[in-house]
Tab-separated table of C-alpha atoms and ligand atoms in Angstrom:
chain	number	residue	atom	x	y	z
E	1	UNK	CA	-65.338	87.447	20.608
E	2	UNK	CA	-67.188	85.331	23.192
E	3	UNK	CA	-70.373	83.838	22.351
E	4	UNK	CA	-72.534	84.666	26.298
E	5	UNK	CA	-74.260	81.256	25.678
E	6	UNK	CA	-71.061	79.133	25.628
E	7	UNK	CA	-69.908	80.392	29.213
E	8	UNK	CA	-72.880	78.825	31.556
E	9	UNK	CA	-72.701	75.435	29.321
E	10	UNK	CA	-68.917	75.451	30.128
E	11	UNK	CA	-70.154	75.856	34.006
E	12	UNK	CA	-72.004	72.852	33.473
E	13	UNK	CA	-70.341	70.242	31.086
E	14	UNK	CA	-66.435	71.462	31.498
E	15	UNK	CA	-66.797	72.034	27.626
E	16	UNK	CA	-66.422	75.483	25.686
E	17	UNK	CA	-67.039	75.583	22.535
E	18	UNK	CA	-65.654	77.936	20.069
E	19	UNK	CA	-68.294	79.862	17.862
E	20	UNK	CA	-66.920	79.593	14.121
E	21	UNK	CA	-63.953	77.360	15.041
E	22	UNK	CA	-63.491	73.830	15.027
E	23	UNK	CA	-62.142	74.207	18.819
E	24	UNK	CA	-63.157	73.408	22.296
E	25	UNK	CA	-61.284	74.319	25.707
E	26	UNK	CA	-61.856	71.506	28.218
E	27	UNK	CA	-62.170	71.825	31.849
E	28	UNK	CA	-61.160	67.778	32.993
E	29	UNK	CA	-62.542	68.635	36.448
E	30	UNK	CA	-66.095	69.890	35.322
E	31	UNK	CA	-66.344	67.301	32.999
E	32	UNK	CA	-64.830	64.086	35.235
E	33	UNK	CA	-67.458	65.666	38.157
E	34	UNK	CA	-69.885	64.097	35.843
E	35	UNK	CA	-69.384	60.913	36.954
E	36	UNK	CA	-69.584	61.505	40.837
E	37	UNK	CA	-72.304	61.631	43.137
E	38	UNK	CA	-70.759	62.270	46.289
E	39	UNK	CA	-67.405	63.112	45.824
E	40	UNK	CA	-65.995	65.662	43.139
E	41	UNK	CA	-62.541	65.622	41.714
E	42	UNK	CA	-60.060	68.148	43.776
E	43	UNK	CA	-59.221	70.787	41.409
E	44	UNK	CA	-55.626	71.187	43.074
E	45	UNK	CA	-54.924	67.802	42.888
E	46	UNK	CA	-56.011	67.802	39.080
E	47	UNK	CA	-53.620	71.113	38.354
E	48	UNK	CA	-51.187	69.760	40.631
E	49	UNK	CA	-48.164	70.970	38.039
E	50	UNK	CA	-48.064	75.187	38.597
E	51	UNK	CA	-47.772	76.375	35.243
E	52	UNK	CA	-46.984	80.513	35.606
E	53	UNK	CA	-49.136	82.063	35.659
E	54	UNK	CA	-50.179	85.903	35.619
E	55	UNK	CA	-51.634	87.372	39.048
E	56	UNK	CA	-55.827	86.852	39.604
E	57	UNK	CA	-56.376	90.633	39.696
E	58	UNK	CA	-54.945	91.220	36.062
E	59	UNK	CA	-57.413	91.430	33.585
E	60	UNK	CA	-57.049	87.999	31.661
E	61	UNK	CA	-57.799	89.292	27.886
E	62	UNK	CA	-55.131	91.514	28.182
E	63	UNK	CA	-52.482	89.165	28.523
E	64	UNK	CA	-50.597	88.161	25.581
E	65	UNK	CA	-48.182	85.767	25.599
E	66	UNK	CA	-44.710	87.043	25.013
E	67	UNK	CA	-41.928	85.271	23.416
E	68	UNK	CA	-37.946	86.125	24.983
E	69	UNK	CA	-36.297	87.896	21.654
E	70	UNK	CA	-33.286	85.916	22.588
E	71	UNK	CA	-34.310	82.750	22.448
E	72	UNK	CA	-36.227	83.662	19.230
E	73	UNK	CA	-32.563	84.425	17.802
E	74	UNK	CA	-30.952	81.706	19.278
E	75	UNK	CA	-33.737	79.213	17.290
E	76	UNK	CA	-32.767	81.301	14.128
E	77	UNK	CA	-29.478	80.870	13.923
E	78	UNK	CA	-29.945	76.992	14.727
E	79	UNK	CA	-32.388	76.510	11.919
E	80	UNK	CA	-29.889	77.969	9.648
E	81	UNK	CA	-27.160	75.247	10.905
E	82	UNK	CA	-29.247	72.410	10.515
E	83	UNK	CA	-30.560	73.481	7.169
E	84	UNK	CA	-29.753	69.825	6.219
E	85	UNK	CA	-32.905	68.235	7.355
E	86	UNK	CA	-33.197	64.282	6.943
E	87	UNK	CA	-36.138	62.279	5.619
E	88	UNK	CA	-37.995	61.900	9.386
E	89	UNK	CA	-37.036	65.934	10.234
E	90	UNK	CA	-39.252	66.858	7.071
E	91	UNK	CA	-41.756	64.778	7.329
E	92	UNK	CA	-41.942	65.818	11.083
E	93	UNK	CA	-42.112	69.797	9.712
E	94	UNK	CA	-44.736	68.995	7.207
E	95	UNK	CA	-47.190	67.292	9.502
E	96	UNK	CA	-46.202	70.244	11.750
E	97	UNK	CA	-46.677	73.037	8.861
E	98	UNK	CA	-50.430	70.987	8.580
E	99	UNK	CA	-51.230	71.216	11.884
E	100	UNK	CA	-49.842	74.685	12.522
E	101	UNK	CA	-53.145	77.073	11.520
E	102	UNK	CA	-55.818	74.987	12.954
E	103	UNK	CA	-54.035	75.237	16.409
E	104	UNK	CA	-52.984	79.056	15.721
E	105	UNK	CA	-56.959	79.371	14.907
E	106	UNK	CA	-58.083	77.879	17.584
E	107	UNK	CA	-55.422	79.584	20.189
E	108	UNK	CA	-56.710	83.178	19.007
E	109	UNK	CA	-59.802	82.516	20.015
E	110	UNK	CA	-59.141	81.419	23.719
E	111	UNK	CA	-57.470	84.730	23.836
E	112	UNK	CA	-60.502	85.969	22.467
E	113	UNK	CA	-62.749	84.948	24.984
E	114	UNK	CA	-62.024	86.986	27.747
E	115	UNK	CA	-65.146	85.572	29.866
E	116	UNK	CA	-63.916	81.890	29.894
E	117	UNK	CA	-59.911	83.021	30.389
E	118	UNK	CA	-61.314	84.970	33.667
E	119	UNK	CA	-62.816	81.220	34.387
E	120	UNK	CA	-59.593	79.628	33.583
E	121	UNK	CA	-57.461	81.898	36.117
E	122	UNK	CA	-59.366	80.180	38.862
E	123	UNK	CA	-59.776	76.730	37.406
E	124	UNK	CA	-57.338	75.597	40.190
E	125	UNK	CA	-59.621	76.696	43.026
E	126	UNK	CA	-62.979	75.704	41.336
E	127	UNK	CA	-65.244	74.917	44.289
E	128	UNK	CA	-62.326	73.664	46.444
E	129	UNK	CA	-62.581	72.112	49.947
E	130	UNK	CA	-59.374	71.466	50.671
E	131	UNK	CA	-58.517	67.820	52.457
E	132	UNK	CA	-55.960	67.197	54.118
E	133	UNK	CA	-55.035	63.427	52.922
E	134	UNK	CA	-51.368	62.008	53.695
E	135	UNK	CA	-52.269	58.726	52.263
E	136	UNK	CA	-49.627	56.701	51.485
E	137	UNK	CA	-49.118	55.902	47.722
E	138	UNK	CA	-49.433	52.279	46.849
E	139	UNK	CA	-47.449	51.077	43.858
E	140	UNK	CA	-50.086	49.124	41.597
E	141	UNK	CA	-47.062	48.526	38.931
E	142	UNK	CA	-44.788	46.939	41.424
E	143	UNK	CA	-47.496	44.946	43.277
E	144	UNK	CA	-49.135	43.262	40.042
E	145	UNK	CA	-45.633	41.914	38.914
E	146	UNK	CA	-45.357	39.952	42.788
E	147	UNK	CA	-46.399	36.087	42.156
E	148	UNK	CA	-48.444	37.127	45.397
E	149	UNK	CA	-50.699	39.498	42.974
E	150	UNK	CA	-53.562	37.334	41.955
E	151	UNK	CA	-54.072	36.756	46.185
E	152	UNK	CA	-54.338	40.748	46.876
E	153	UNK	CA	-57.877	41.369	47.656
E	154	UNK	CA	-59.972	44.947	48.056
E	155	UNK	CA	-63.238	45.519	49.979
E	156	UNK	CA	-65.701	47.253	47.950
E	157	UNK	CA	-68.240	49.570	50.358
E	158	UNK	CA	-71.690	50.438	48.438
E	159	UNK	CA	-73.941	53.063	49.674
E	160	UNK	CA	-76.282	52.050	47.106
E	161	UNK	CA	-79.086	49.764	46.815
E	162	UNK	CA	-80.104	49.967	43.046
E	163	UNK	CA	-79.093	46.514	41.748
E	164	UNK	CA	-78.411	46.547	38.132
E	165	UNK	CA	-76.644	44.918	35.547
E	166	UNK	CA	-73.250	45.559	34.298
E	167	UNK	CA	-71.406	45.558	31.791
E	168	UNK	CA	-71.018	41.463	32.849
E	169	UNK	CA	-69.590	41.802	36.404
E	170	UNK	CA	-70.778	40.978	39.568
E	171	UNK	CA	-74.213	42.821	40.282
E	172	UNK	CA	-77.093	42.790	43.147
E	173	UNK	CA	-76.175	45.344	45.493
E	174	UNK	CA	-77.340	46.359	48.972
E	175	UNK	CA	-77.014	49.047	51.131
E	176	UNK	CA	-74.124	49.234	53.274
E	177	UNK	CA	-72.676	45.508	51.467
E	178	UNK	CA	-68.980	44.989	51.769
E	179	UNK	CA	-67.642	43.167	48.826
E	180	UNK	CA	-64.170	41.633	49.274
E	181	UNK	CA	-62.996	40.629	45.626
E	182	UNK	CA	-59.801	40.060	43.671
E	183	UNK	CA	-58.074	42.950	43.027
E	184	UNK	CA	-55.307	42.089	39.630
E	185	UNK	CA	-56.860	40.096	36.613
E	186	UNK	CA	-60.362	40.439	37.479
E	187	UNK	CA	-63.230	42.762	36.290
E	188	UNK	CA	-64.838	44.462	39.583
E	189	UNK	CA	-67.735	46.513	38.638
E	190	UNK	CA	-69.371	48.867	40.878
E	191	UNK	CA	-73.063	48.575	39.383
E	192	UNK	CA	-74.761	50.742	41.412
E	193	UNK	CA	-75.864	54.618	40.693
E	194	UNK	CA	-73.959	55.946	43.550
E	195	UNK	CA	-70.035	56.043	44.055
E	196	UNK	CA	-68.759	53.296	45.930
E	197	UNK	CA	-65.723	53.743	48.022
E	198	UNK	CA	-62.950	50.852	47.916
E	199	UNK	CA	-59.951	50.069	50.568
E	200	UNK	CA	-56.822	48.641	49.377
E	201	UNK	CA	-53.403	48.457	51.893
E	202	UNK	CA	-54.910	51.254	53.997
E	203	UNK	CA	-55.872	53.625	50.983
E	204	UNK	CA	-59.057	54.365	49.942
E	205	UNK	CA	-60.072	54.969	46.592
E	206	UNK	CA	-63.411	55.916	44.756
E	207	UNK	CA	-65.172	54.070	42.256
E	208	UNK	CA	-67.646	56.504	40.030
E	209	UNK	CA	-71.500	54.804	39.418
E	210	UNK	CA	-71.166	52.195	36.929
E	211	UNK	CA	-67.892	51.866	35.899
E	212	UNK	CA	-65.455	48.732	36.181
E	213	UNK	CA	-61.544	48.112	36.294
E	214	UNK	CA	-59.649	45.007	35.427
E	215	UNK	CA	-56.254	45.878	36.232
E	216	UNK	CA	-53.410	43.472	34.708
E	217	UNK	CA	-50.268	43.775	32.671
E	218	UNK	CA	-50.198	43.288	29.264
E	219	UNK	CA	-49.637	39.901	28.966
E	220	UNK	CA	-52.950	38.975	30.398
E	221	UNK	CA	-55.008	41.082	28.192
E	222	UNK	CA	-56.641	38.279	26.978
E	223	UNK	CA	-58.491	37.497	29.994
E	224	UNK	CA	-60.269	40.864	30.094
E	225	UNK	CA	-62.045	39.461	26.490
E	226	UNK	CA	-64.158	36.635	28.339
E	227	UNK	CA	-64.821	39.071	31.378
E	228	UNK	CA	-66.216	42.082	29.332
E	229	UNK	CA	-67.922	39.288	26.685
E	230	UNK	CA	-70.327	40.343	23.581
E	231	UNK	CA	-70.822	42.966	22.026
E	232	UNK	CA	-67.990	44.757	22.399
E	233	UNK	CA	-67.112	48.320	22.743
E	234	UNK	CA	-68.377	51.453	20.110
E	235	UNK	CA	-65.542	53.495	21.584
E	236	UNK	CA	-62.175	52.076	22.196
E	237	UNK	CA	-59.849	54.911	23.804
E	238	UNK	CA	-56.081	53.723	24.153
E	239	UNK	CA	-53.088	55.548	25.355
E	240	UNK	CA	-50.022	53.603	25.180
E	241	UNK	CA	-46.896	53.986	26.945
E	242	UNK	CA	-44.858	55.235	23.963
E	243	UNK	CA	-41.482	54.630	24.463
E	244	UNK	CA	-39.775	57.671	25.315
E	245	UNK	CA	-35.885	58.802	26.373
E	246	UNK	CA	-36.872	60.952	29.548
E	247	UNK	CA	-35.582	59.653	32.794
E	248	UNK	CA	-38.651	61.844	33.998
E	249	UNK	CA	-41.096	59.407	31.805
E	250	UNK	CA	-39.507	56.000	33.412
E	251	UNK	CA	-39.755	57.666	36.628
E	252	UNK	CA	-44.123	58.151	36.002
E	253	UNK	CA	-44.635	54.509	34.679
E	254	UNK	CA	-43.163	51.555	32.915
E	255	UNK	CA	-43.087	51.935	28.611
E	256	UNK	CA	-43.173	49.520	26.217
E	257	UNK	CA	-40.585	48.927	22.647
E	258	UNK	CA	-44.273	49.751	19.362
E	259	UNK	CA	-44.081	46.244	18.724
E	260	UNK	CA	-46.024	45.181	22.156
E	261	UNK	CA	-49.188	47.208	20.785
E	262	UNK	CA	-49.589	45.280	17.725
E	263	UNK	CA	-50.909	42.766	20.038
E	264	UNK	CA	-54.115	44.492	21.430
E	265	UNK	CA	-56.943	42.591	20.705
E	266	UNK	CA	-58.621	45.465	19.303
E	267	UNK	CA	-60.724	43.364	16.946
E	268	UNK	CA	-62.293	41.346	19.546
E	269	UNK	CA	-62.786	44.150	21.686
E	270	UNK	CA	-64.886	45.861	19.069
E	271	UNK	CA	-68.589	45.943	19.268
E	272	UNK	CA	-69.846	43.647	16.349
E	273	UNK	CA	-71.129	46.591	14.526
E	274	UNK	CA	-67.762	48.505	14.596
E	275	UNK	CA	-65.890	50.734	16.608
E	276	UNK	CA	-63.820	54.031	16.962
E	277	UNK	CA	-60.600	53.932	17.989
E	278	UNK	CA	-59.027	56.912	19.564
E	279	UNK	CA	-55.373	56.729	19.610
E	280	UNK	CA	-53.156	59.261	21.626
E	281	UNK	CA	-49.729	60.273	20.276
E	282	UNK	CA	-47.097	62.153	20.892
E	283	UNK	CA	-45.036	64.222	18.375
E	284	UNK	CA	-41.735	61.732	17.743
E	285	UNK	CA	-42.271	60.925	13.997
E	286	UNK	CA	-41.138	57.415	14.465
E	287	UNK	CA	-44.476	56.774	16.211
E	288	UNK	CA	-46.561	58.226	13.640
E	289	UNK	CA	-45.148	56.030	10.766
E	290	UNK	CA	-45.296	53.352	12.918
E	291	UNK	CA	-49.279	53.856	13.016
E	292	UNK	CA	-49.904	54.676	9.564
E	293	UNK	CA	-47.919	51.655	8.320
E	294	UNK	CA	-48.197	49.034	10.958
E	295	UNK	CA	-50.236	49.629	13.996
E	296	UNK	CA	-53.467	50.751	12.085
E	297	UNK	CA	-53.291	48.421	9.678
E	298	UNK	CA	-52.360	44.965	11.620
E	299	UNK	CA	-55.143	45.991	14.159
E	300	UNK	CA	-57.802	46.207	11.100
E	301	UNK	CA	-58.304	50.270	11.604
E	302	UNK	CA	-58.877	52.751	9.209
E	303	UNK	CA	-57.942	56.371	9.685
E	304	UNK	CA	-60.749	58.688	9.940
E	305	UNK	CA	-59.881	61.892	10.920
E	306	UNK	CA	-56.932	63.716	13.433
E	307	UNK	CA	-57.180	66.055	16.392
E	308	UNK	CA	-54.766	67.791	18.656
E	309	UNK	CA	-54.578	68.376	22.176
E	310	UNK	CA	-53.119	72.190	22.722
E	311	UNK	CA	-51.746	72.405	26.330
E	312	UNK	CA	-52.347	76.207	27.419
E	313	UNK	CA	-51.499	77.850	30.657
E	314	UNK	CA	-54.067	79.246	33.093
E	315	UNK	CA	-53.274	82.237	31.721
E	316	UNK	CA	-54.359	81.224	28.148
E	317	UNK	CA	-50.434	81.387	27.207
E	318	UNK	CA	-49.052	77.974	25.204
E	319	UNK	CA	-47.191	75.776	27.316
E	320	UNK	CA	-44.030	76.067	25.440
E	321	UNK	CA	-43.414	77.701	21.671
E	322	UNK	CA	-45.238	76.529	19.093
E	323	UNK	CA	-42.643	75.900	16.583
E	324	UNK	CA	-39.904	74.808	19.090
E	325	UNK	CA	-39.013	71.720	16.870
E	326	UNK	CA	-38.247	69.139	19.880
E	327	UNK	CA	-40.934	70.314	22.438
E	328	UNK	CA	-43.827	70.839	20.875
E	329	UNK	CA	-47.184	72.324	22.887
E	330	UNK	CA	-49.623	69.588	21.475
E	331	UNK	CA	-50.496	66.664	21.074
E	332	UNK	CA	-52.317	64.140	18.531
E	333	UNK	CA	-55.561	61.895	19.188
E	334	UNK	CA	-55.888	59.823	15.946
E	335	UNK	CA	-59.001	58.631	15.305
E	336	UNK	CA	-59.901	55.357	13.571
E	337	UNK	CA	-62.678	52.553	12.589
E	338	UNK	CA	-62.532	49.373	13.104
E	339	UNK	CA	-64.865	47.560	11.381
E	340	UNK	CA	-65.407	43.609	10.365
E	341	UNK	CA	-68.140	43.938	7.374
E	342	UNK	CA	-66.132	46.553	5.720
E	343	UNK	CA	-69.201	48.776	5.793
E	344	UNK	CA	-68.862	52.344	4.583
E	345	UNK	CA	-71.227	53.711	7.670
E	346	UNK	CA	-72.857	57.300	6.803
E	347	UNK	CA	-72.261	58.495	10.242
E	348	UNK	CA	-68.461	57.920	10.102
E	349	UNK	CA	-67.828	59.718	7.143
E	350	UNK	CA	-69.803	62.482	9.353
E	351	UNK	CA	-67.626	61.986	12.029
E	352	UNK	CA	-64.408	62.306	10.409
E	353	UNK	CA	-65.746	65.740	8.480
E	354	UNK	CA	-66.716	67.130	11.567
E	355	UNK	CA	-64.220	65.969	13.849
E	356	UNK	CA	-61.073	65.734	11.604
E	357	UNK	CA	-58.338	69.001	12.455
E	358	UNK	CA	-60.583	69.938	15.917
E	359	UNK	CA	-58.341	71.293	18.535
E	360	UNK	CA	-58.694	70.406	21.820
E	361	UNK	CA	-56.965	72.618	24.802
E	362	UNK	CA	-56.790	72.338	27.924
E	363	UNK	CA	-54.492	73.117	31.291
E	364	UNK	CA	-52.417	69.877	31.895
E	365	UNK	CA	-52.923	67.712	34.749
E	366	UNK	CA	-50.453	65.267	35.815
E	367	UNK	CA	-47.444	63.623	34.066
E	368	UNK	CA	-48.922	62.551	30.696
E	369	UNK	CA	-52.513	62.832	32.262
E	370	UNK	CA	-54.840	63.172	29.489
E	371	UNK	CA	-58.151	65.390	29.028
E	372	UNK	CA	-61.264	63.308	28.893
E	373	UNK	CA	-62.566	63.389	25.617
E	374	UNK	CA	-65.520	61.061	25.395
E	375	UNK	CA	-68.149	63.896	25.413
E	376	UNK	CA	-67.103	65.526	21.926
E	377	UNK	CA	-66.577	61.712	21.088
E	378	UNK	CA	-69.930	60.010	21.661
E	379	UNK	CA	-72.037	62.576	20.683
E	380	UNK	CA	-71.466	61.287	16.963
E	381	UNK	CA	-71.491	57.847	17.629
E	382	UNK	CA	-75.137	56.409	16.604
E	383	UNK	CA	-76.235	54.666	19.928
E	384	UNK	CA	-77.825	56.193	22.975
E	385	UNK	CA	-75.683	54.365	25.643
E	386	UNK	CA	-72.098	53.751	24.116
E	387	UNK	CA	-70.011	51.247	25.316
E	388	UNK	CA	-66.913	52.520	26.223
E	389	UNK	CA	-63.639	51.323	27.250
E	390	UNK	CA	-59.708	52.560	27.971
E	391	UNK	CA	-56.730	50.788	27.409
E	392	UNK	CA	-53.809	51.673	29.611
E	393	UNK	CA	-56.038	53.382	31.751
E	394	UNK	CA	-55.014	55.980	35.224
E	395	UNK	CA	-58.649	56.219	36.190
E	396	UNK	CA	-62.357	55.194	35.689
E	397	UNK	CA	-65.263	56.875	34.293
E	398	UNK	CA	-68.957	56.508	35.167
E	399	UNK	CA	-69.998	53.829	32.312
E	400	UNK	CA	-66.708	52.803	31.309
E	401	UNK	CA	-64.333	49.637	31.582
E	402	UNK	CA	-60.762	51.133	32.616
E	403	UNK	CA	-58.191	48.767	31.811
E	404	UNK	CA	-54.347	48.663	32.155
E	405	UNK	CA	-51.854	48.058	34.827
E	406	UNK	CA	-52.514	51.099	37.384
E	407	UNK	CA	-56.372	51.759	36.378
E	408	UNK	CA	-56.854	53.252	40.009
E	409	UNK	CA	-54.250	55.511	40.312
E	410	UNK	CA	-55.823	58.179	40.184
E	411	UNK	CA	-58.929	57.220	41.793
E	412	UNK	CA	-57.296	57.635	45.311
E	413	UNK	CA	-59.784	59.674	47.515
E	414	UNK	CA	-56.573	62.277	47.691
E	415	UNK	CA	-57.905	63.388	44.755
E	416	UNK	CA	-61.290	63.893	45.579
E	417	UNK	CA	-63.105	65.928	48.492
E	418	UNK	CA	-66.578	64.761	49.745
E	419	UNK	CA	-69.543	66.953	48.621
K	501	LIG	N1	-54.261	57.903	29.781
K	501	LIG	C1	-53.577	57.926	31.050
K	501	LIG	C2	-53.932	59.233	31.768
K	501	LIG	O1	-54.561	60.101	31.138
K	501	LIG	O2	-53.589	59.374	32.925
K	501	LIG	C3	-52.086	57.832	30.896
K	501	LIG	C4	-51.640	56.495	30.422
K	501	LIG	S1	-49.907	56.373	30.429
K	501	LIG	C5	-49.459	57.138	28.929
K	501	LIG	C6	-49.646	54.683	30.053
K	501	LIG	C7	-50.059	53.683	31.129
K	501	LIG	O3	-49.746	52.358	30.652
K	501	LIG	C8	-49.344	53.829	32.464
K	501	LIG	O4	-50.282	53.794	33.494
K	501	LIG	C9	-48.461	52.585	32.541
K	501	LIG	O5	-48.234	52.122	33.863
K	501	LIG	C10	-49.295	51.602	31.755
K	501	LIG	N2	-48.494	50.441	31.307
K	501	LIG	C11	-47.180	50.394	31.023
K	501	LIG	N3	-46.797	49.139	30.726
K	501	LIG	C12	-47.906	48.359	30.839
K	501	LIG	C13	-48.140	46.957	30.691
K	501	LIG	N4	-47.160	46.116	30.348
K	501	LIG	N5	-49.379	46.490	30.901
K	501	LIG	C14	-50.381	47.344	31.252
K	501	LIG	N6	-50.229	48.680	31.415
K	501	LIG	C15	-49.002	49.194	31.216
């Protein structure tokens, strides 16, 4: 059962650790909180989606989660209609059948740990300060695709006076300075060790201690290359906008037809002594063969090992089934190398043992919000200060480049509270 040490390092980092299981249960507020100073994340903002959950004063290891008979028969006597699978359907079921123990594994023991599930019952309410922010929402998407986009500007407040440099942006600080710069196709850095706050069309938004965003479409992803310069990035996180039929989905954000990502310039992105590319998928089959026999390949990556995100409830319960074949409760992060030498590195074969079939769960956030995974990342990665950067990005990260067409969104300070 639970392992006493794991519970006050989950306090800390937002990261539990399974004893004997190649599983973790995140916490994205703990661990984003990392990268403030002065503000901290809103945990109600972050759990915004209310997942059902079972009442505080029950005890949380008894809970089990229940599945309704009915639907469990109705499932049966579909499987036994469709018994005709095609080629896709059984491929889907096999990588499924694969996956299937090591997230079984790893579920029994969060229901195991009955110290972190009474955590995860108040994960909403962490620490919360509640502020009341009726900001209005500003449309990043829509406003980069105006011909008036490359004249929007942003001030920049620092509170900081540390100058130093960035990762090649703008740097030399002081305290109080304004900064009005460009806000689409241009890298603005905030190279202090303090949070800086920025205003855009009356919102406000905060930028975490050394971090930058260039914030573009697509199309001019080429730019970023000279802004961000040598030596490129050890860790290269990307996750696309898979194409996908939900009216919900087109609703969230714009998606883009697989062919679009062959043309991510992940090879001169890469550091010049390799990278790791972390690739977020979702279960449609058509994506995965996509990646095994184009993506991977015309990008120069090798596959090194495969994890899965398990969404749970607060309540330690799986967001849906886990064998409901079109709605599945996980996801995949595929993990790759890129590198130009062709170098069998020692620490990557390492990596992909150690790494390969982890499961990672965590509540969900937002729409298609994903759990920061960069500490169970760089930890292998052989360099003391990583480089790090995101493609199709939502938010920033202290020391990280966040790039993609909405890279503040969810930087707005209604997400945050003041310390
Ligand atoms: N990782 C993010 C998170 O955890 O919140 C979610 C990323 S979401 C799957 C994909 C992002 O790609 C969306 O923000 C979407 O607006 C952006 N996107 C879609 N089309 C784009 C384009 N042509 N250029 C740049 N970004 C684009």
């Amino acid at each position: 059962s639970d392992d006493p040490n794991n519970l006050p390092e989950f306090l800390e980092s937002g990261i539990y650790r399974f004893p004997y299981s190649n599983a973790a249960f995140i916490d994205p507020v703990r661990s984003l909180n990392r990268s403030y100073r002065r503000f901290k994340l809103s945990p109600s903002a972050y759990y915004c989606r209310s997942f059902p959950s079972v009442p505080d004063t029950q005890d949380a290891a008894e809970v089990v989660p229940t599945e309704n008979p009915k639907k469990r028969s109705r499932r049966a006597k579909k499987k036994k209609k469709d018994v005709a699978l095609n080629e896709r359907e059984r491929e889907a079921d096999r990588r499924h059948q694969e996956a299937r123990p090591f997230l079984a594994k790893a579920h029994e023991a969060l229901l195991r740990a009955s110290e972190l599930r009474r955590c995860m019952l108040s994960l909403r309410r962490n620490g919360e300060i509640d502020s009341a922010d009726d900001q209005e929402k500003v449309s990043f998407v829509e406003l980069g695709l105006l011909w008036q986009a490359p004249f929007y500007e942003m001030t920049i407040n620092f509170a900081q006076q540390e100058k130093r440099v960035g990762n090649g942006g703008e740097s030399g600080n002081r305290v109080g300075e304004k900064r009005v710069v460009n806000a689409f196709s241009n890298l603005v850095c905030n190279d202090t060790s303090d949070d800086a706050e920025a205003e855009f069309l009356n919102c406000r938004y905060v930028l975490p201690r050394d971090s930058c965003f260039y914030m573009s479409d697509l199309l001019q992803i080429h730019n970023l290359i000279p802004a961000v310069a040598e030596p490129g990035f050890h860790l290269i996180v990307i996750d696309p906008p898979w194409e996908n039929a939900s009216a919900h989905q087109k609703l969230r954000y714009p998606t883009l037809p697989n062919r679009y990502f062959l043309s991510l310039p992940i090879n001169e992105l890469a550091h010049r002594e390799g990278a790791i590319v972390a690739l977020w998928l979702t279960n449609r089959e058509k994506f995965h063969r996509f990646v095994e026999k184009e993506l991977f390949p015309s990008w120069g990556v090798k596959h090194i090992a495969t994890l899965y995100w398990l969404k749970v409830k607060p309540d330690g319960s799986l967001l849906c089934n886990l064998d409901l074949s079109h709605h599945r409760p996980y996801e995949y992060l595929l993990l790759g190398h890129y590198d130009n030498e062709g170098k069998d590195l020692e620490y990557l074969s390492q990596l992909g043992n150690k790494l390969d079939k982890t499961v990672i769960m965590s509540v969900p956030g937002d729409y298609s919000r994903k759990p920061p995974v960069e500490d169970l990342l760089c930890q292998y990665i052989p360099c003391k200060e990583p480089r790090c950067i995101e493609l199709f990005a939502r938010e920033m990260r202290h020391g990280w480049i966040s790039w993609g067409n909405e890279p503040l969104h969810f930087q707005q300070s209604k997400y945050f509270h003041k310390e």
